[in-house]
Amino acid sequence: MNMLSDYGRIIMNIFRAFTIQDAVDIALVALLIYSGIRIVRESRAGQLVKGLIFLVVAFFISEWWGLKMVNEILSYLFQFAFVALLIVFQPEIRRALEQIGRSNWGNRVMAFVGFGKIDSESVRETANAINAVVEGTSILQQMKMGALIVFERKTVLGDTIATGTIINSDISAQLIGNIFFNKAPLHDGGMIIRDGKIMAAGCILPLTDNNDVNAALGTRHRAALGMSENSDAVVVVVSEETGQISLAVNGFLTRNFNRESLRETLRNYLLPEDSYEASSIISKIRGNK
């Protein structure tokens, strides 16, 4: 009975000493652990984590059983564990930091300090680019010609642009059709659109690492998925075989778009939701149709 009362007093003392700062601290640590588990589960790092757990278990077993040589080797290995983890998990850490930067509260922080503000001219050029891409992909769809069009967003795609041919031109449906004409020299690569302009074409895009992708999908669709996995870009794909229009965002591929559904979806992804300029410009564009 005395033991139970002692335990009760200990628990009550813990609760009395518990502060709001402690609650925030615990919540943040729990969030970090949960985010880390999600990143590991959604990538190939899961197998690496299993290997690390095995080494930790082996270390404690070797110490318990007195296996001095094994224990010494593992001790030296763990001395460089932090640097090794940074190297091994570099893609996952980079992806996590990019996700933080692309999150809503991350964007609010950047806007508060003066970065990431969108002016009316940028909104107008992006809206015009969306219309040009919709019209251009409709032409390519009818002619059964493939296309791979990347809208750059927060993640800067300078490395990908460097693999292609710099164009830096105003966008139009006719120019898109000429670039992806199946006899044109740049038709095989991807087109990068930055700030409503065609920045480059014939760019080499990274292929997806996802082994569960439908085997029927070709290289264009795999490149679109890979680009959307490595950045926050919105990627439009036109299938050369079927003429089907698809959209890759955040590692997911959505298929069977028509003109109107593609236009509306691109506007939702690329134009600011709370922008007065965006709504007024879209209204004018719709009125002129």
mmCIF file of C-alpha atoms in Angstrom:
data_model
loop_
_atom_site.group_PDB
_atom_site.id
_atom_site.type_symbol
_atom_site.label_atom_id
_atom_site.label_comp_id
_atom_site.label_asym_id
_atom_site.label_seq_id
_atom_site.Cartn_x
_atom_site.Cartn_y
_atom_site.Cartn_z
ATOM 1 C CA MET A 1 0.000 0.000 0.000
ATOM 2 C CA ASN A 2 2.854 2.333 0.887
ATOM 3 C CA MET A 3 4.517 1.534 -2.441
ATOM 4 C CA LEU A 4 1.380 2.534 -4.360
ATOM 5 C CA SER A 5 1.133 5.787 -2.462
ATOM 6 C CA ASP A 6 4.814 6.506 -3.174
ATOM 7 C CA TYR A 7 4.235 5.909 -6.892
ATOM 8 C CA GLY A 8 1.175 8.158 -6.720
ATOM 9 C CA ARG A 9 3.182 10.971 -5.129
ATOM 10 C CA ILE A 10 5.919 10.617 -7.752
ATOM 11 C CA ILE A 11 3.368 10.837 -10.578
ATOM 12 C CA MET A 12 1.693 13.871 -8.983
ATOM 13 C CA ASN A 13 5.064 15.612 -8.603
ATOM 14 C CA ILE A 14 5.808 14.976 -12.276
ATOM 15 C CA PHE A 15 2.469 16.494 -13.288
ATOM 16 C CA ARG A 16 3.013 19.527 -11.025
ATOM 17 C CA ALA A 17 6.438 20.149 -12.570
ATOM 18 C CA PHE A 18 5.080 19.711 -16.109
ATOM 19 C CA THR A 19 4.949 23.046 -17.966
ATOM 20 C CA ILE A 20 3.703 24.322 -21.325
ATOM 21 C CA GLN A 21 7.319 24.401 -22.523
ATOM 22 C CA ASP A 22 7.606 20.687 -21.735
ATOM 23 C CA ALA A 23 4.444 19.963 -23.716
ATOM 24 C CA VAL A 24 5.733 21.935 -26.714
ATOM 25 C CA ASP A 25 9.114 20.220 -26.439
ATOM 26 C CA ILE A 26 7.547 16.747 -26.401
ATOM 27 C CA ALA A 27 5.188 17.619 -29.289
ATOM 28 C CA LEU A 28 8.070 18.869 -31.464
ATOM 29 C CA VAL A 29 10.189 15.797 -30.770
ATOM 30 C CA ALA A 30 7.207 13.533 -31.540
ATOM 31 C CA LEU A 31 6.631 15.439 -34.795
ATOM 32 C CA LEU A 32 10.297 15.054 -35.788
ATOM 33 C CA ILE A 33 10.232 11.321 -35.040
ATOM 34 C CA TYR A 34 6.956 10.872 -36.935
ATOM 35 C CA SER A 35 8.294 12.839 -39.938
ATOM 36 C CA GLY A 36 11.497 10.785 -39.910
ATOM 37 C CA ILE A 37 9.542 7.522 -39.886
ATOM 38 C CA ARG A 38 7.373 8.751 -42.786
ATOM 39 C CA ILE A 39 10.410 9.727 -44.866
ATOM 40 C CA VAL A 40 12.045 6.354 -44.201
ATOM 41 C CA ARG A 41 8.894 4.353 -44.988
ATOM 42 C CA GLU A 42 8.294 6.220 -48.260
ATOM 43 C CA SER A 43 11.814 5.638 -49.578
ATOM 44 C CA ARG A 44 14.428 2.932 -49.982
ATOM 45 C CA ALA A 45 16.014 4.089 -46.723
ATOM 46 C CA GLY A 46 13.857 1.585 -44.853
ATOM 47 C CA GLN A 47 16.275 -1.231 -45.671
ATOM 48 C CA LEU A 48 19.213 0.916 -44.519
ATOM 49 C CA VAL A 49 17.503 1.558 -41.178
ATOM 50 C CA LYS A 50 17.049 -2.195 -40.691
ATOM 51 C CA GLY A 51 20.777 -2.642 -41.314
ATOM 52 C CA LEU A 52 21.632 0.063 -38.753
ATOM 53 C CA ILE A 53 19.343 -1.527 -36.154
ATOM 54 C CA PHE A 54 21.076 -4.863 -36.774
ATOM 55 C CA LEU A 55 24.503 -3.255 -36.131
ATOM 56 C CA VAL A 56 23.287 -1.654 -32.887
ATOM 57 C CA VAL A 57 21.881 -4.986 -31.679
ATOM 58 C CA ALA A 58 25.138 -6.712 -32.666
ATOM 59 C CA PHE A 59 27.100 -4.128 -30.669
ATOM 60 C CA PHE A 60 25.145 -4.776 -27.454
ATOM 61 C CA ILE A 61 25.279 -8.554 -27.939
ATOM 62 C CA SER A 62 29.049 -8.451 -28.500
ATOM 63 C CA GLU A 63 29.483 -6.386 -25.317
ATOM 64 C CA TRP A 64 27.245 -8.722 -23.326
ATOM 65 C CA TRP A 65 29.010 -11.890 -24.552
ATOM 66 C CA GLY A 66 32.490 -10.370 -24.253
ATOM 67 C CA LEU A 67 33.301 -10.496 -27.977
ATOM 68 C CA LYS A 68 36.032 -7.894 -27.656
ATOM 69 C CA MET A 69 37.211 -7.753 -31.272
ATOM 70 C CA VAL A 70 33.707 -7.435 -32.725
ATOM 71 C CA ASN A 71 32.808 -4.861 -30.078
ATOM 72 C CA GLU A 72 35.941 -2.825 -30.832
ATOM 73 C CA ILE A 73 35.250 -2.815 -34.592
ATOM 74 C CA LEU A 74 31.648 -1.713 -34.076
ATOM 75 C CA SER A 75 32.798 0.984 -31.623
ATOM 76 C CA TYR A 76 35.110 2.477 -34.257
ATOM 77 C CA LEU A 77 32.301 2.265 -36.789
ATOM 78 C CA PHE A 78 29.880 4.156 -34.549
ATOM 79 C CA GLN A 79 32.421 6.956 -34.021
ATOM 80 C CA PHE A 80 31.809 8.026 -37.624
ATOM 81 C CA ALA A 81 28.108 7.158 -37.582
ATOM 82 C CA PHE A 82 26.879 10.772 -37.735
ATOM 83 C CA VAL A 83 28.881 11.610 -40.875
ATOM 84 C CA ALA A 84 27.936 8.255 -42.411
ATOM 85 C CA LEU A 85 24.243 8.896 -41.754
ATOM 86 C CA LEU A 86 24.455 12.306 -43.445
ATOM 87 C CA ILE A 87 26.022 10.705 -46.523
ATOM 88 C CA VAL A 88 23.738 7.673 -46.686
ATOM 89 C CA PHE A 89 20.516 9.596 -46.039
ATOM 90 C CA GLN A 90 21.462 12.673 -48.105
ATOM 91 C CA PRO A 91 18.577 12.249 -50.628
ATOM 92 C CA GLU A 92 16.013 11.794 -47.834
ATOM 93 C CA ILE A 93 17.365 14.763 -45.825
ATOM 94 C CA ARG A 94 17.341 16.951 -48.923
ATOM 95 C CA ARG A 95 13.779 15.907 -49.772
ATOM 96 C CA ALA A 96 12.636 16.619 -46.210
ATOM 97 C CA LEU A 97 14.188 20.109 -46.224
ATOM 98 C CA GLU A 98 12.585 20.849 -49.608
ATOM 99 C CA GLN A 99 9.205 19.742 -48.260
ATOM 100 C CA ILE A 100 9.621 22.097 -45.293
ATOM 101 C CA GLY A 101 10.472 24.952 -47.661
ATOM 102 C CA ARG A 102 7.466 24.170 -49.849
ATOM 103 C CA SER A 103 5.007 23.823 -46.965
ATOM 104 C CA ASN A 104 2.361 26.474 -46.333
ATOM 105 C CA TRP A 105 3.937 27.773 -43.140
ATOM 106 C CA GLY A 106 7.361 27.731 -44.800
ATOM 107 C CA ASN A 107 5.994 29.904 -47.601
ATOM 108 C CA ARG A 108 4.413 32.257 -45.028
ATOM 109 C CA VAL A 109 7.745 32.664 -43.249
ATOM 110 C CA MET A 110 9.522 33.436 -46.530
ATOM 111 C CA ALA A 111 6.801 35.899 -47.506
ATOM 112 C CA PHE A 112 7.104 37.564 -44.095
ATOM 113 C CA VAL A 113 10.837 38.164 -44.577
ATOM 114 C CA GLY A 114 10.266 39.468 -48.094
ATOM 115 C CA PHE A 115 10.869 36.425 -50.313
ATOM 116 C CA GLY A 116 8.454 34.605 -52.585
ATOM 117 C CA LYS A 117 6.096 37.521 -53.217
ATOM 118 C CA ILE A 118 4.162 37.191 -56.459
ATOM 119 C CA ASP A 119 3.417 40.243 -58.569
ATOM 120 C CA SER A 120 0.559 40.690 -61.015
ATOM 121 C CA GLU A 121 2.853 40.465 -64.057
ATOM 122 C CA SER A 122 4.127 37.049 -62.966
ATOM 123 C CA VAL A 123 0.559 35.846 -62.421
ATOM 124 C CA ARG A 124 -0.466 37.098 -65.862
ATOM 125 C CA GLU A 125 2.463 35.371 -67.590
ATOM 126 C CA THR A 126 1.790 32.109 -65.745
ATOM 127 C CA ALA A 127 -1.915 32.235 -66.681
ATOM 128 C CA ASN A 128 -0.987 32.797 -70.342
ATOM 129 C CA ALA A 129 1.523 29.940 -70.183
ATOM 130 C CA ILE A 130 -1.165 27.616 -68.823
ATOM 131 C CA ASN A 131 -3.482 28.477 -71.712
ATOM 132 C CA ALA A 132 -0.665 27.968 -74.247
ATOM 133 C CA VAL A 133 0.213 24.561 -72.772
ATOM 134 C CA VAL A 134 -3.431 23.460 -72.777
ATOM 135 C CA GLU A 135 -3.858 24.477 -76.432
ATOM 136 C CA GLY A 136 -0.474 23.023 -77.417
ATOM 137 C CA THR A 137 -1.100 19.666 -75.742
ATOM 138 C CA SER A 138 -4.519 19.479 -77.399
ATOM 139 C CA ILE A 139 -2.835 19.825 -80.795
ATOM 140 C CA LEU A 140 -0.233 17.189 -79.897
ATOM 141 C CA GLN A 141 -2.940 14.887 -78.551
ATOM 142 C CA GLN A 142 -4.817 14.984 -81.848
ATOM 143 C CA MET A 143 -1.607 14.319 -83.806
ATOM 144 C CA LYS A 144 -0.486 11.510 -81.415
ATOM 145 C CA MET A 145 2.822 13.244 -80.658
ATOM 146 C CA GLY A 146 4.466 12.893 -77.268
ATOM 147 C CA ALA A 147 5.397 15.798 -74.997
ATOM 148 C CA LEU A 148 6.994 16.405 -71.600
ATOM 149 C CA ILE A 149 6.405 19.893 -70.173
ATOM 150 C CA VAL A 150 7.692 20.964 -66.746
ATOM 151 C CA PHE A 151 6.360 23.981 -64.830
ATOM 152 C CA GLU A 152 9.030 25.164 -62.394
ATOM 153 C CA ARG A 153 7.701 26.284 -59.005
ATOM 154 C CA LYS A 154 9.655 26.881 -55.770
ATOM 155 C CA THR A 155 12.409 24.350 -56.500
ATOM 156 C CA VAL A 156 14.848 25.935 -58.965
ATOM 157 C CA LEU A 157 15.618 23.558 -61.856
ATOM 158 C CA GLY A 158 18.903 25.105 -62.985
ATOM 159 C CA ASP A 159 20.713 21.737 -63.127
ATOM 160 C CA THR A 160 18.003 20.251 -65.323
ATOM 161 C CA ILE A 161 17.881 23.327 -67.579
ATOM 162 C CA ALA A 162 21.657 23.017 -68.114
ATOM 163 C CA THR A 163 21.156 19.581 -69.728
ATOM 164 C CA GLY A 164 19.029 21.037 -72.553
ATOM 165 C CA THR A 165 19.046 23.883 -75.049
ATOM 166 C CA ILE A 166 18.363 27.358 -73.680
ATOM 167 C CA ILE A 167 15.439 29.048 -75.457
ATOM 168 C CA ASN A 168 14.206 31.787 -73.062
ATOM 169 C CA SER A 169 11.236 32.632 -75.258
ATOM 170 C CA ASP A 170 7.614 33.674 -74.882
ATOM 171 C CA ILE A 171 5.355 30.659 -74.980
ATOM 172 C CA SER A 172 2.684 29.797 -77.549
ATOM 173 C CA ALA A 173 0.784 26.694 -78.602
ATOM 174 C CA GLN A 174 2.425 26.814 -82.038
ATOM 175 C CA LEU A 175 5.935 26.903 -80.550
ATOM 176 C CA ILE A 176 5.114 23.946 -78.285
ATOM 177 C CA GLY A 177 3.889 22.021 -81.338
ATOM 178 C CA ASN A 178 7.080 22.821 -83.261
ATOM 179 C CA ILE A 179 9.365 21.755 -80.414
ATOM 180 C CA PHE A 180 7.609 18.414 -79.891
ATOM 181 C CA PHE A 181 7.105 17.631 -83.588
ATOM 182 C CA ASN A 182 8.492 14.105 -83.893
ATOM 183 C CA LYS A 183 11.126 15.127 -86.450
ATOM 184 C CA ALA A 184 12.336 18.133 -84.436
ATOM 185 C CA PRO A 185 15.764 17.798 -82.720
ATOM 186 C CA LEU A 186 14.435 18.712 -79.243
ATOM 187 C CA HIS A 187 11.281 16.585 -79.185
ATOM 188 C CA ASP A 188 12.727 13.750 -77.072
ATOM 189 C CA GLY A 189 13.594 15.783 -73.960
ATOM 190 C CA GLY A 190 11.597 17.842 -71.511
ATOM 191 C CA MET A 191 10.571 21.491 -71.808
ATOM 192 C CA ILE A 192 11.084 23.692 -68.741
ATOM 193 C CA ILE A 193 8.740 26.648 -68.199
ATOM 194 C CA ARG A 194 9.915 29.307 -65.748
ATOM 195 C CA ASP A 195 7.924 32.462 -64.937
ATOM 196 C CA GLY A 196 5.599 31.908 -67.882
ATOM 197 C CA LYS A 197 8.398 31.545 -70.466
ATOM 198 C CA ILE A 198 9.996 28.547 -72.177
ATOM 199 C CA MET A 199 13.399 28.482 -70.509
ATOM 200 C CA ALA A 200 14.836 25.385 -72.187
ATOM 201 C CA ALA A 201 13.902 22.315 -74.219
ATOM 202 C CA GLY A 202 15.457 18.928 -74.843
ATOM 203 C CA CYS A 203 16.289 18.633 -71.126
ATOM 204 C CA ILE A 204 17.176 15.308 -69.509
ATOM 205 C CA LEU A 205 14.875 14.547 -66.573
ATOM 206 C CA PRO A 206 15.603 12.058 -63.776
ATOM 207 C CA LEU A 207 13.676 8.783 -63.937
ATOM 208 C CA THR A 208 11.573 7.657 -60.989
ATOM 209 C CA ASP A 209 13.065 5.396 -58.308
ATOM 210 C CA ASN A 210 9.662 3.873 -57.585
ATOM 211 C CA ASN A 211 9.735 0.169 -58.451
ATOM 212 C CA ASP A 212 5.942 -0.102 -58.151
ATOM 213 C CA VAL A 213 5.253 2.033 -61.228
ATOM 214 C CA ASN A 214 2.996 0.411 -63.818
ATOM 215 C CA ALA A 215 5.185 -1.501 -66.283
ATOM 216 C CA ALA A 216 3.059 -0.170 -69.147
ATOM 217 C CA LEU A 217 4.278 3.391 -68.542
ATOM 218 C CA GLY A 218 7.019 4.552 -70.897
ATOM 219 C CA THR A 219 10.129 6.654 -70.371
ATOM 220 C CA ARG A 220 8.244 9.981 -70.603
ATOM 221 C CA HIS A 221 5.903 9.085 -67.766
ATOM 222 C CA ARG A 222 8.770 7.721 -65.654
ATOM 223 C CA ALA A 223 10.735 10.923 -66.253
ATOM 224 C CA ALA A 224 7.685 12.991 -65.276
ATOM 225 C CA LEU A 225 7.323 11.027 -62.036
ATOM 226 C CA GLY A 226 11.057 11.325 -61.334
ATOM 227 C CA MET A 227 10.959 15.096 -61.846
ATOM 228 C CA SER A 228 7.967 15.439 -59.527
ATOM 229 C CA GLU A 229 9.690 13.264 -56.884
ATOM 230 C CA ASN A 230 12.857 15.379 -56.918
ATOM 231 C CA SER A 231 11.145 18.785 -56.946
ATOM 232 C CA ASP A 232 7.782 20.498 -56.528
ATOM 233 C CA ALA A 233 7.440 20.894 -60.300
ATOM 234 C CA VAL A 234 4.153 20.232 -62.093
ATOM 235 C CA VAL A 235 4.790 18.015 -65.124
ATOM 236 C CA VAL A 236 2.444 17.573 -68.092
ATOM 237 C CA VAL A 237 2.855 14.438 -70.215
ATOM 238 C CA VAL A 238 1.307 13.617 -73.583
ATOM 239 C CA SER A 239 1.550 9.948 -74.540
ATOM 240 C CA GLU A 240 2.860 9.327 -78.048
ATOM 241 C CA GLU A 241 1.090 5.949 -78.249
ATOM 242 C CA THR A 242 -2.374 6.884 -76.964
ATOM 243 C CA GLY A 243 -2.451 10.696 -77.017
ATOM 244 C CA GLN A 244 -3.535 10.593 -73.377
ATOM 245 C CA ILE A 245 -2.677 13.648 -71.236
ATOM 246 C CA SER A 246 -1.335 13.037 -67.718
ATOM 247 C CA LEU A 247 -0.083 15.176 -64.846
ATOM 248 C CA ALA A 248 2.697 14.305 -62.368
ATOM 249 C CA VAL A 249 2.865 16.151 -59.029
ATOM 250 C CA ASN A 250 4.655 15.145 -55.803
ATOM 251 C CA GLY A 251 5.449 11.684 -57.132
ATOM 252 C CA PHE A 252 1.873 10.863 -58.188
ATOM 253 C CA LEU A 253 0.585 10.518 -61.737
ATOM 254 C CA THR A 254 -2.988 11.455 -62.680
ATOM 255 C CA ARG A 255 -4.225 10.478 -66.149
ATOM 256 C CA ASN A 256 -7.037 11.111 -68.648
ATOM 257 C CA PHE A 257 -7.156 14.916 -68.652
ATOM 258 C CA ASN A 258 -9.123 16.884 -71.215
ATOM 259 C CA ARG A 259 -8.703 20.569 -72.094
ATOM 260 C CA GLU A 260 -10.868 21.990 -69.338
ATOM 261 C CA SER A 261 -9.792 19.653 -66.542
ATOM 262 C CA LEU A 262 -6.117 20.214 -67.417
ATOM 263 C CA ARG A 263 -6.589 24.004 -67.484
ATOM 264 C CA GLU A 264 -8.378 24.051 -64.128
ATOM 265 C CA THR A 265 -5.886 21.718 -62.443
ATOM 266 C CA LEU A 266 -2.878 23.704 -63.660
ATOM 267 C CA ARG A 267 -4.461 26.914 -62.382
ATOM 268 C CA ASN A 268 -5.036 25.327 -58.983
ATOM 269 C CA TYR A 269 -1.397 24.258 -58.747
ATOM 270 C CA LEU A 270 0.352 27.245 -60.322
ATOM 271 C CA LEU A 271 -1.682 30.350 -59.497
ATOM 272 C CA PRO A 272 -1.894 31.734 -55.929
ATOM 273 C CA GLU A 273 -5.218 30.895 -54.319
ATOM 274 C CA ASP A 274 -5.626 34.175 -52.449
ATOM 275 C CA SER A 275 -4.352 36.469 -55.188
ATOM 276 C CA TYR A 276 -6.737 39.193 -56.364
ATOM 277 C CA GLU A 277 -4.657 39.552 -59.505
ATOM 278 C CA ALA A 278 -5.022 35.838 -60.299
ATOM 279 C CA SER A 279 -8.810 35.865 -59.998
ATOM 280 C CA SER A 280 -9.209 39.036 -62.053
ATOM 281 C CA ILE A 281 -6.840 37.821 -64.772
ATOM 282 C CA ILE A 282 -8.602 34.451 -65.025
ATOM 283 C CA SER A 283 -11.955 36.255 -65.267
ATOM 284 C CA LYS A 284 -10.643 38.378 -68.156
ATOM 285 C CA ILE A 285 -9.235 35.317 -69.920
ATOM 286 C CA ARG A 286 -12.554 33.495 -69.562
ATOM 287 C CA GLY A 287 -14.413 36.554 -70.811
ATOM 288 C CA ASN A 288 -12.282 36.698 -73.948
ATOM 289 C CA LYS A 289 -12.848 33.078 -74.839
#
